[in-house]
Tab-separated table of C-alpha atoms in Angstrom:
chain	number	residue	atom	x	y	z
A	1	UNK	CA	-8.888	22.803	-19.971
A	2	UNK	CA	-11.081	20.475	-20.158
A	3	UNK	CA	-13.715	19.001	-17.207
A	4	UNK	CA	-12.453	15.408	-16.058
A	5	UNK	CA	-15.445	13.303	-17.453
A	6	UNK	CA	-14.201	14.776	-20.717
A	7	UNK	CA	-10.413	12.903	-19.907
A	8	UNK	CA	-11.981	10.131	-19.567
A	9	UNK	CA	-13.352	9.558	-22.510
A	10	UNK	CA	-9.472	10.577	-24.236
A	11	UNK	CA	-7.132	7.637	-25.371
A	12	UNK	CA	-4.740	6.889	-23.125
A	13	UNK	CA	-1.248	8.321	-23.185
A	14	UNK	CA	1.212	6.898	-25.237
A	15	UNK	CA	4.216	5.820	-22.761
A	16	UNK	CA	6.903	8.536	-22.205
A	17	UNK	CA	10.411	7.972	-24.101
A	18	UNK	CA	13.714	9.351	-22.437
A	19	UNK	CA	14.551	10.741	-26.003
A	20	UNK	CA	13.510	13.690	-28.178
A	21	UNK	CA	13.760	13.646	-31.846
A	22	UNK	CA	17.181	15.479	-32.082
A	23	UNK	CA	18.879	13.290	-29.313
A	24	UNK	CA	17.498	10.245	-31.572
A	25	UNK	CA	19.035	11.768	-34.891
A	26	UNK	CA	22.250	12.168	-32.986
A	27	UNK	CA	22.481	8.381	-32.216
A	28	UNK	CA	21.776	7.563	-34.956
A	29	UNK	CA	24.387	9.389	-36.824
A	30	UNK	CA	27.337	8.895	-33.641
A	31	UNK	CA	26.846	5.364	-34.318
A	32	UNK	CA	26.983	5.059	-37.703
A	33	UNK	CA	30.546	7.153	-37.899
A	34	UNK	CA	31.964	4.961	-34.841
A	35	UNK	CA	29.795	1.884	-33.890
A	36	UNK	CA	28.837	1.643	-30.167
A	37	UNK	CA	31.684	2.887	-28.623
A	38	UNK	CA	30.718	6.403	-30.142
A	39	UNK	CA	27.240	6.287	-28.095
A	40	UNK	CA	27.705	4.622	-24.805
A	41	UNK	CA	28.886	8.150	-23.383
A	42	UNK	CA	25.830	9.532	-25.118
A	43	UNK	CA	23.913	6.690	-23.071
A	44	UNK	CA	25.736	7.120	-20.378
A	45	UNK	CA	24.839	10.687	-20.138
A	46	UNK	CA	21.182	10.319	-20.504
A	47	UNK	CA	20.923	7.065	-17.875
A	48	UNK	CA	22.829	10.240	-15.095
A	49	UNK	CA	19.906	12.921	-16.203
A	50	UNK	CA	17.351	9.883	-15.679
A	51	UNK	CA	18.881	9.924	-12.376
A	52	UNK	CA	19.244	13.463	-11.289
A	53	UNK	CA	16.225	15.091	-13.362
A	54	UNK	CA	14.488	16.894	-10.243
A	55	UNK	CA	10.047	17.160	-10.691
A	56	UNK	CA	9.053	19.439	-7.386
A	57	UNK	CA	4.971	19.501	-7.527
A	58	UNK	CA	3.091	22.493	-5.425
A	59	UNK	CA	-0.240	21.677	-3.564
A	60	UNK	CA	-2.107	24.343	-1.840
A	61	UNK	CA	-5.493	26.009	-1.374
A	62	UNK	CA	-7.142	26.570	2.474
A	63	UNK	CA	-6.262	25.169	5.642
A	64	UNK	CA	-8.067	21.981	6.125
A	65	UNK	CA	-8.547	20.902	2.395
A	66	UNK	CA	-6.675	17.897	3.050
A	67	UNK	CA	-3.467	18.776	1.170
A	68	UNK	CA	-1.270	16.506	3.614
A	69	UNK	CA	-3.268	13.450	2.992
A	70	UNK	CA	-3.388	14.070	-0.550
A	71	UNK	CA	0.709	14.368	-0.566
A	72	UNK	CA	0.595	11.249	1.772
A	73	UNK	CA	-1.306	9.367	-0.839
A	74	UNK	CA	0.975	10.654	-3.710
A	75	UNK	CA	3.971	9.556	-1.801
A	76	UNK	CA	2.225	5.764	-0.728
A	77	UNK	CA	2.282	6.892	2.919
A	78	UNK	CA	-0.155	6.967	5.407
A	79	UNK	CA	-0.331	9.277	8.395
A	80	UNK	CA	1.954	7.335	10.930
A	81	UNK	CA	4.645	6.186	8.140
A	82	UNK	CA	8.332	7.787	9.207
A	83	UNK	CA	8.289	11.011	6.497
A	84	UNK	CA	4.940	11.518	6.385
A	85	UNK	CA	2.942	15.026	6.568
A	86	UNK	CA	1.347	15.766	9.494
A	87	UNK	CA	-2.372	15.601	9.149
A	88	UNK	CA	-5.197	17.346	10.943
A	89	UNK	CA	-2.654	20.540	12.429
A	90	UNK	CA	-3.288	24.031	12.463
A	91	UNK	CA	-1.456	26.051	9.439
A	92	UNK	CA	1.335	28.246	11.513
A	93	UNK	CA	3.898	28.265	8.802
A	94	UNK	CA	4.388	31.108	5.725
A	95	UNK	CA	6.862	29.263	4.334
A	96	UNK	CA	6.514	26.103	1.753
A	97	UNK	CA	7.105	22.615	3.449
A	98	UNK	CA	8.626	20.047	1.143
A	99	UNK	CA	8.303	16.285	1.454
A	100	UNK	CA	11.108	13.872	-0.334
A	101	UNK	CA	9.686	10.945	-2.222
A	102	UNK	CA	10.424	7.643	-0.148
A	103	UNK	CA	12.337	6.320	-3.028
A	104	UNK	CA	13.333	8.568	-5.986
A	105	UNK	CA	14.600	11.798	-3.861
A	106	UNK	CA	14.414	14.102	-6.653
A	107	UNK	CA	10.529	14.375	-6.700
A	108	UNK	CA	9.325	16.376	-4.008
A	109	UNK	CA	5.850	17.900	-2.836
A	110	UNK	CA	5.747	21.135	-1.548
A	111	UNK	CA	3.058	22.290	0.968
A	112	UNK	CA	1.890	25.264	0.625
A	113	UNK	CA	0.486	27.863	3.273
A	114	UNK	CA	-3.140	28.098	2.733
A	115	UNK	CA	-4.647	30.921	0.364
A	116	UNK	CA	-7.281	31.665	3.101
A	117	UNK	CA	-4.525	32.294	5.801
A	118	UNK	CA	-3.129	35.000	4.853
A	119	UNK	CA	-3.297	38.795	3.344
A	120	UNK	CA	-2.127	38.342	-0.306
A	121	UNK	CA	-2.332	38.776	-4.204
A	122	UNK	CA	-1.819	36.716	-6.275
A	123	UNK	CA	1.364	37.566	-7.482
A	124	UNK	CA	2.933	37.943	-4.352
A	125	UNK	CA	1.794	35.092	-2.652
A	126	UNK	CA	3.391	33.034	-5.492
A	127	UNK	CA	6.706	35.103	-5.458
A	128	UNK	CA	6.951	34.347	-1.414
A	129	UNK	CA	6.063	30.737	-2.507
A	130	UNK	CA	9.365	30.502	-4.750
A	131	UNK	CA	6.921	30.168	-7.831
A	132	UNK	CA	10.045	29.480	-10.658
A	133	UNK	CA	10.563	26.223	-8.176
A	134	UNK	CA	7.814	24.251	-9.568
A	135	UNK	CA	6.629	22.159	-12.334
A	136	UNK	CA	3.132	22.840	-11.743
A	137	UNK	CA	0.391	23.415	-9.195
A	138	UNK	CA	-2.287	21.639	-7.874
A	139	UNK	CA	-5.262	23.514	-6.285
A	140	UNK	CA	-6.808	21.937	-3.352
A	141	UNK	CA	-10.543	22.357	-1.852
A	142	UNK	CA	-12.370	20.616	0.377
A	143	UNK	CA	-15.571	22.136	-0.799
A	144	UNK	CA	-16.275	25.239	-3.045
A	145	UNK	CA	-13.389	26.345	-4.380
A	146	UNK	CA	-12.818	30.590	-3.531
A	147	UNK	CA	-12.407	33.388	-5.369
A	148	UNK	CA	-8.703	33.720	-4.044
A	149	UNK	CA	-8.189	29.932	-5.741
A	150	UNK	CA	-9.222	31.031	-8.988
A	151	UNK	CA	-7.185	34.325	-8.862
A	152	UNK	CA	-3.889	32.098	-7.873
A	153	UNK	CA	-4.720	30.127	-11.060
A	154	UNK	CA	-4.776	32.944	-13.465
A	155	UNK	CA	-1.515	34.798	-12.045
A	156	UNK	CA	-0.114	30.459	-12.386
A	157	UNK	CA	-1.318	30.339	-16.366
A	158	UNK	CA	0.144	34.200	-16.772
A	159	UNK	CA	3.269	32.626	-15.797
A	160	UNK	CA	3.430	29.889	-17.841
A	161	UNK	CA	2.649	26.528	-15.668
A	162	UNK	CA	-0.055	24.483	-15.610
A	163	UNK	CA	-2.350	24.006	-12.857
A	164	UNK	CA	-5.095	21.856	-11.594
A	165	UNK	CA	-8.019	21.563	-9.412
A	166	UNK	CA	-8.613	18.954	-7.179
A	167	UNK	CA	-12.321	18.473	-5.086
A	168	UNK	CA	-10.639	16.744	-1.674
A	169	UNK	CA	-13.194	14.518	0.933
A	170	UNK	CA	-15.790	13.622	-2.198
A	171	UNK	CA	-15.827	10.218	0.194
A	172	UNK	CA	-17.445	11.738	3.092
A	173	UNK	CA	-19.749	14.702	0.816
A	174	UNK	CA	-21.426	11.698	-0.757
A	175	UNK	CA	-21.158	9.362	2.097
A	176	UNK	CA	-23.617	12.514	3.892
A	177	UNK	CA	-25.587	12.553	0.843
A	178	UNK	CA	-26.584	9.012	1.301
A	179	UNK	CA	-27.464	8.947	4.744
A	180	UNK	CA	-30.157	12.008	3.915
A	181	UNK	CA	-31.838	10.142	1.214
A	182	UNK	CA	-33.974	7.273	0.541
A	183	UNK	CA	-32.734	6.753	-3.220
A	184	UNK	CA	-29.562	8.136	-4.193
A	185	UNK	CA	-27.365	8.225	-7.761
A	186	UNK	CA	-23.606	8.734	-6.992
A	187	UNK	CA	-22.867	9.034	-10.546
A	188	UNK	CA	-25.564	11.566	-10.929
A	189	UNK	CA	-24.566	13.355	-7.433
A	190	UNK	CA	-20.939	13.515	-8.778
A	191	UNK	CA	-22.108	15.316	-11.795
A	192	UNK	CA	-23.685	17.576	-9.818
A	193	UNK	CA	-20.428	18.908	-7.584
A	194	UNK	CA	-18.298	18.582	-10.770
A	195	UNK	CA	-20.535	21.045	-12.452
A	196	UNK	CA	-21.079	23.378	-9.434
A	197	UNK	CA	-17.314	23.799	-9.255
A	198	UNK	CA	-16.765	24.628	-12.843
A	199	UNK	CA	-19.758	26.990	-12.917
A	200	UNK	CA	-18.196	28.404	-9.522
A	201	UNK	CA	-14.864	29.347	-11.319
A	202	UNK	CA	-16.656	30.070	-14.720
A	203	UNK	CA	-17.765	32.710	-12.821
A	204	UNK	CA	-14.720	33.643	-11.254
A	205	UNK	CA	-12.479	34.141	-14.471
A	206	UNK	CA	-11.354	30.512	-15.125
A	207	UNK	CA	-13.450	28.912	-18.583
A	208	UNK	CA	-13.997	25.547	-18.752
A	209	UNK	CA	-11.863	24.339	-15.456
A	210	UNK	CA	-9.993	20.277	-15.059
A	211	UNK	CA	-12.005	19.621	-12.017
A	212	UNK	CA	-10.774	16.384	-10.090
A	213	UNK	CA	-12.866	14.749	-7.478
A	214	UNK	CA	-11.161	12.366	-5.457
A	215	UNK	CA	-10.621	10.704	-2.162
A	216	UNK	CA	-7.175	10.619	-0.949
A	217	UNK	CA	-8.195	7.450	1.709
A	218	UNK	CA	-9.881	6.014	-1.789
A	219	UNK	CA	-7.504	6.143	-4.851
A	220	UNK	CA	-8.953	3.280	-6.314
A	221	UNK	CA	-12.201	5.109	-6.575
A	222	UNK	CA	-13.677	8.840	-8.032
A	223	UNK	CA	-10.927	10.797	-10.511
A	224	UNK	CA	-7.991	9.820	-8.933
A	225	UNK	CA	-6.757	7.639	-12.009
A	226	UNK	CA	-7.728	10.516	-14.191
A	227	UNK	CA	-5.457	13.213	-12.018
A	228	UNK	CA	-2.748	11.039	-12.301
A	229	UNK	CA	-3.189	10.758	-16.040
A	230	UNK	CA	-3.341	14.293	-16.455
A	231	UNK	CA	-0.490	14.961	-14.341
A	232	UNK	CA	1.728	12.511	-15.783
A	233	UNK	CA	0.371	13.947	-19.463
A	234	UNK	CA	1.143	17.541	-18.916
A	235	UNK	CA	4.989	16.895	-18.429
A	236	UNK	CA	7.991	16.876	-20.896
A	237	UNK	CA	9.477	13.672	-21.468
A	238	UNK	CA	12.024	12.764	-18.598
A	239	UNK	CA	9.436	14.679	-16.319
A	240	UNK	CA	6.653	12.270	-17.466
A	241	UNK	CA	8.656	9.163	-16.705
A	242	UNK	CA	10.177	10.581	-13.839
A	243	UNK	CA	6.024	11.267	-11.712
A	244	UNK	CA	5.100	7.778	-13.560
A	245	UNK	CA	7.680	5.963	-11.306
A	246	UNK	CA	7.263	7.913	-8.612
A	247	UNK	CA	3.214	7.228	-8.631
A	248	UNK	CA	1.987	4.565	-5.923
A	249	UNK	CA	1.210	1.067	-6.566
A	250	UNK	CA	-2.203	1.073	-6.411
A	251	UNK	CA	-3.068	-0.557	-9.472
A	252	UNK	CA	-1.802	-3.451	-11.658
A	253	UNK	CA	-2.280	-0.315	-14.429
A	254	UNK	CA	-0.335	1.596	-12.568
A	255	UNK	CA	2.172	-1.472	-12.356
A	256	UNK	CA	2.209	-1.847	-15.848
A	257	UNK	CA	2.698	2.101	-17.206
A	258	UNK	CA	5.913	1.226	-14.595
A	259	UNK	CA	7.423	-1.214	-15.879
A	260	UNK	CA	7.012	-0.029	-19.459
A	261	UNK	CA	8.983	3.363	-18.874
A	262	UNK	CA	11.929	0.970	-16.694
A	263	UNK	CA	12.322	-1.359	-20.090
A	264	UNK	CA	12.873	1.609	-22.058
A	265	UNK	CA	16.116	1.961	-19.935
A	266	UNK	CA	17.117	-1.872	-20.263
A	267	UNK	CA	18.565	-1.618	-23.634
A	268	UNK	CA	21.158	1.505	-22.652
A	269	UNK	CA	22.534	-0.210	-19.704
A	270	UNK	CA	23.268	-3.486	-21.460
A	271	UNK	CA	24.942	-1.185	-24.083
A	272	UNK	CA	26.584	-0.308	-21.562
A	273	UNK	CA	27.365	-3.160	-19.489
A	274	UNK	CA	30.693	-4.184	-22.066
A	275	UNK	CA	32.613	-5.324	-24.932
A	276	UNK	CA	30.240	-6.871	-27.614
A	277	UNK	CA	31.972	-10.761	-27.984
A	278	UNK	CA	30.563	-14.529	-27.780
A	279	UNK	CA	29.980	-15.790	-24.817
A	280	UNK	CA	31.054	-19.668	-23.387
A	281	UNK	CA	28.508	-20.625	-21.122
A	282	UNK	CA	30.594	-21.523	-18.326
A	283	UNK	CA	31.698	-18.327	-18.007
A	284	UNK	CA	27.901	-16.607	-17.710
A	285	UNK	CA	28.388	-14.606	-14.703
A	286	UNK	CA	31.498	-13.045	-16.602
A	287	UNK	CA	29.033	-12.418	-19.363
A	288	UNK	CA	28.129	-9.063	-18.569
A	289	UNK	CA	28.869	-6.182	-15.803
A	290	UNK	CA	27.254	-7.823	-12.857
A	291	UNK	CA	27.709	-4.342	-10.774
A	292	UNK	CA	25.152	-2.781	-13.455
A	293	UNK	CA	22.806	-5.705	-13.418
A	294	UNK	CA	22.216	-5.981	-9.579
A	295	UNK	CA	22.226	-1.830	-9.473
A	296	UNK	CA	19.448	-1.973	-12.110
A	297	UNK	CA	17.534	-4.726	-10.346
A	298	UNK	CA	17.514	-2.844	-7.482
A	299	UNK	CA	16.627	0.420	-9.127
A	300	UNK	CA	13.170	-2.159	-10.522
A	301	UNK	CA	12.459	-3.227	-7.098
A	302	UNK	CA	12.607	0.388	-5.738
A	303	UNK	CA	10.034	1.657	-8.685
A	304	UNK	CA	8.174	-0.970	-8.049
A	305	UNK	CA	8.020	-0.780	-4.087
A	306	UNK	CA	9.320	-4.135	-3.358
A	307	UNK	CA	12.456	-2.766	-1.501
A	308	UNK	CA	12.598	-3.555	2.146
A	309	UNK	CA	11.528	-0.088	3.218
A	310	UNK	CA	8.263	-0.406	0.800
A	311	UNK	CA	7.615	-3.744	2.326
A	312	UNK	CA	8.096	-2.636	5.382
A	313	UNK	CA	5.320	-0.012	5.290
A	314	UNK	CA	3.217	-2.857	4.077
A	315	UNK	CA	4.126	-5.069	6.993
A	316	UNK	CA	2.825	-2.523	9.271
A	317	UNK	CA	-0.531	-2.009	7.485
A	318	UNK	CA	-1.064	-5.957	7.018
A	319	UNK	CA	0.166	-6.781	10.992
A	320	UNK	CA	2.627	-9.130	9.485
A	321	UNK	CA	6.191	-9.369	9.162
A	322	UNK	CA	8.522	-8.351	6.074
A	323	UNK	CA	9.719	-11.898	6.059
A	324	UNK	CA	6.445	-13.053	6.290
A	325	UNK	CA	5.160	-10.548	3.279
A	326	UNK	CA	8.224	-12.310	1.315
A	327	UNK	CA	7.555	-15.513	2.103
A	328	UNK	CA	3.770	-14.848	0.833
A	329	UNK	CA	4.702	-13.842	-2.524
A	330	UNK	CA	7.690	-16.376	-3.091
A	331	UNK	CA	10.272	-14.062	-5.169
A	332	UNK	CA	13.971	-14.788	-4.986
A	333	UNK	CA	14.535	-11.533	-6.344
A	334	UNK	CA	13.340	-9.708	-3.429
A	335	UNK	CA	16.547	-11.124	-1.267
A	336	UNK	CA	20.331	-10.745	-1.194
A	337	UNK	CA	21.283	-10.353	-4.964
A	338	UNK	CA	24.745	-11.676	-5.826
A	339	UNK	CA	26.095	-13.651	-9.264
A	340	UNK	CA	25.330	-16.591	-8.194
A	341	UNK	CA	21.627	-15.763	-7.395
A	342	UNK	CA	20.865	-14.826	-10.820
A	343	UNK	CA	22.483	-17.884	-11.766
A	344	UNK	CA	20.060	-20.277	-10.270
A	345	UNK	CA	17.276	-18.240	-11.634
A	346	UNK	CA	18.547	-18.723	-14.908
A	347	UNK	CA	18.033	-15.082	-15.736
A	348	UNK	CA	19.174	-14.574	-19.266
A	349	UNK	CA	18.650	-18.257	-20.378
A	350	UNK	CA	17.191	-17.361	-23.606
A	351	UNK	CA	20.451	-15.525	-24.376
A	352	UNK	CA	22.405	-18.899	-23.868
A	353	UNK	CA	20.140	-21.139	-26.337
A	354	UNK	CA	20.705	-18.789	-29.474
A	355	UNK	CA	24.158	-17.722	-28.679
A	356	UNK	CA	25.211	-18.354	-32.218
A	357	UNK	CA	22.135	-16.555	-34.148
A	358	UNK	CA	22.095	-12.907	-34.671
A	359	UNK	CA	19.334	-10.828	-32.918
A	360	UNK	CA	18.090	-7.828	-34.634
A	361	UNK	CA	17.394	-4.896	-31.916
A	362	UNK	CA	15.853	-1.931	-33.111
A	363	UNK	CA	15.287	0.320	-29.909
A	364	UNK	CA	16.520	3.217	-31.620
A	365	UNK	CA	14.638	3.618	-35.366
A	366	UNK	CA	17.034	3.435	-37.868
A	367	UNK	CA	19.737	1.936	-36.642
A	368	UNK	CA	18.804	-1.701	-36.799
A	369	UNK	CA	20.838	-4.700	-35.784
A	370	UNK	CA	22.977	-3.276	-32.689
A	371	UNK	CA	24.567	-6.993	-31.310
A	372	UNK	CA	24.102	-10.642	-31.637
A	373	UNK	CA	22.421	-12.391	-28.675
A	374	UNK	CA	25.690	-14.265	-27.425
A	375	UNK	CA	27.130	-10.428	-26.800
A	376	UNK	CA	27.318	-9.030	-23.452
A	377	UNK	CA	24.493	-6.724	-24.850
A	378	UNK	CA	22.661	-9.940	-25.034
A	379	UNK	CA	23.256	-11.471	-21.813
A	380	UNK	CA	22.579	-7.860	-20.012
A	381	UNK	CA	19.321	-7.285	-21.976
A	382	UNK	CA	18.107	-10.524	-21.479
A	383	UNK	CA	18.499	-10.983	-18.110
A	384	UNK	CA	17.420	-7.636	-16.974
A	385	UNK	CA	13.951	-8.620	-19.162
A	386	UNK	CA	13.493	-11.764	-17.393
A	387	UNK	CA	14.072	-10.000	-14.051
A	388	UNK	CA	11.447	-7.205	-14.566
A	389	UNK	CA	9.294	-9.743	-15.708
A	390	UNK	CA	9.330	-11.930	-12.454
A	391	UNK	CA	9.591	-8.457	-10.101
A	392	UNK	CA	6.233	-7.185	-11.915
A	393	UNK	CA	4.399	-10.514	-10.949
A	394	UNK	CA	5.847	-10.237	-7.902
A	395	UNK	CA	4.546	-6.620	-7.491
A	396	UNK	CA	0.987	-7.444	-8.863
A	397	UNK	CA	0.940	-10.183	-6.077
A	398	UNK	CA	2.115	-7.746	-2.817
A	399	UNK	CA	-0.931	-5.344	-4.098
A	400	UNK	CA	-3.041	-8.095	-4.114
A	401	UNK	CA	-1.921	-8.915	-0.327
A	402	UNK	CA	-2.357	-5.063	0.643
A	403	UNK	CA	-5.886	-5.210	-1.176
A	404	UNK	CA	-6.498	-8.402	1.103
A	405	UNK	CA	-5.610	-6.237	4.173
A	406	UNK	CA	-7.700	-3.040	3.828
């Protein structure tokens, strides 16, 4: 593994798909032997594993390493948010703590009782800890990082999961650092602890350590981008787009990798929202399923934490009111949605002006042209674009009110 100056210089990942090759070759052949109908159930099927594939992530090393603020901050939360782990209270527990993801509850974090706190090997400690449970491990150290931390990471690659080291507080080390010293090179003092921690476990059995140094008060700063990369880069496919909508908007990045992996799921549902046919324009909010176009827009808004409980959170930290925080950013998307609402938005209005001209689709390589635009394929995929669209301006625009408020 390498050290995470190294990841930084890497190319960034491409966006996860929801397919793999042999699911793609079996589209492809279901729907050339009987059309659409033949795949919506394969659609259908994948859109209900989107929605039930569980990712359960394990943070531990010693008491007082900061592991609840770092699964605050991985969750959006701070410290007083409903849900949130307590911070700054003495480790009683043996037994793993998990904490449900405010919106998608099939991603959980799972404190772990400290290495330091107890009597164990490796082996056992990660048999007590359920170790089959997770999808990988992240190590947590508020300053060196201990012989039993580099022993729980071999016994975690014997087994077969990944693992990776995280450098908690960097904030406050190099905040100290400062204060001591007339002239001072936070680049260069960075360098320094990244270097002492991979010599540390060098010597302790693990070659050429991922060493993260963040700030979980500061994700905008230090390797906290990186970890995320990494994490999101060391999972399977579903898994991948699974932690990438579960990550915080902290970022217009982070925004963007979002909304990416939520079109890739566009194209199923308005496969699935109904009979392929022309469309009269009067008849528009007939055009397509409306049940599956508000559930999806409401699915975007949750990803993209513009649901009232996300805003909500946001209020608090800002001392204003959700209706206020609405107001601010001017989205009628964020409101009641009904038929008519998407109506007056003229959601799908694209659709309407080439009703009459084929549109060539190819999400799926190979098969080619799927519907013409005038289908209720078209309507569906065109208004669920346009939606994301607006809701990812809208999104950029709350972070830029919570940026105004820190």
């Amino acid at each position: 593994m390498g050290n995470a100056s190294s990841s930084q210089q890497g190319a960034q990942s491409e966006t996860p798909t929801y397919f793999t090759q042999e699911e793609l070759n079996k589209l492809k052949s279901e729907f050339a032997t009987g059309g659409v109908e033949k795949i919506k159930p394969l659609l259908e099927k994948k859109v209900n594993e989107l929605d039930n594939t569980e990712l359960n992530i394990a943070v531990t090393g010693e008491t007082g390493a900061g592991k609840s603020t770092f699964i605050n901050a991985m969750r959006g939360l701070c410290s007083e948010d409903e849900g949130a782990a307590a911070v700054g209270t003495t480790e009683t527990t043996m037994e793993p703590t998990g904490y449900t993801h405010p919106y998608l509850p099939n991603v959980r974090y799972w404190d772990l009782p400290g290495t330091g706190s107890t009597r164990f090997t490796a082996g056992s400690y990660l048999k007590k800890m359920q170790f089959k449970t997770y999808d990988f491990f992240i190590i947590v150290a508020a300053g060196r990082f201990t012989e039993n931390d580099a022993k729980l990471a071999k016994e975690i690659k014997r087994l077969g999961k990944e693992f990776y080291f995280v450098r908690s507080k960097i904030d406050a080390d190099l905040n100290s650092m400062r204060q001591q010293r007339d002239e001072f090179d936070e680049d260069a003092e960075m360098g320094k602890i990244r270097s002492d921690c991979v010599s540390q476990l060098g010597k302790a059995g693990i070659p050429d350590p991922n060493v993260f140094l963040i700030s979980s008060l500061m994700k905008n700063m230090y390797d906290f981008y990186w970890l995320m990369k990494a994490l999101a880069d060391g999972l399977p496919n579903i898994k991948k787009s699974v932690f990438v909508l579960a990550l915080p908007n902290d970022s217009v990045e982070v925004i963007g990798k979002k909304v990416e992996v939520l079109k890739k799921r566009i194209w199923m549902l308005a496969i699935m929202s109904g009979v392929v046919g022309s469309i009269p324009v009067p008849g528009l909010s007939a055009a397509c399923d409306m049940g599956i176009v508000i559930g999806a827009i409401i699915y975007f808004r949750k990803c993209l934490c513009l649901d009232d409980a996300a805003l909500g959170r946001l209020a608090l930290r800002t001392g204003k009111s959700v209706e206020d925080l609405k107001g601010e950013v001017k989205s009628s998307l964020l409101g009641e949605l009904t038929a008519p609402v998407i109506l007056r938005l003229c959601l799908g209005a694209v659709a309407i002006g080439v009703s009459v001209v084929e549109v060539f689709f190819y999400f799926i390589p190979g098969i080619g042209s799927l519907f013409g635009a005038g289908s209720s394929f078209g309507m569906t995929y065109w208004i669920l674009n346009d939606a994301l669209k607006l809701l990812m301006e809208t999104a950029v625009k709350v972070l830029a009110v919570a940026k105004r408020a820190q």
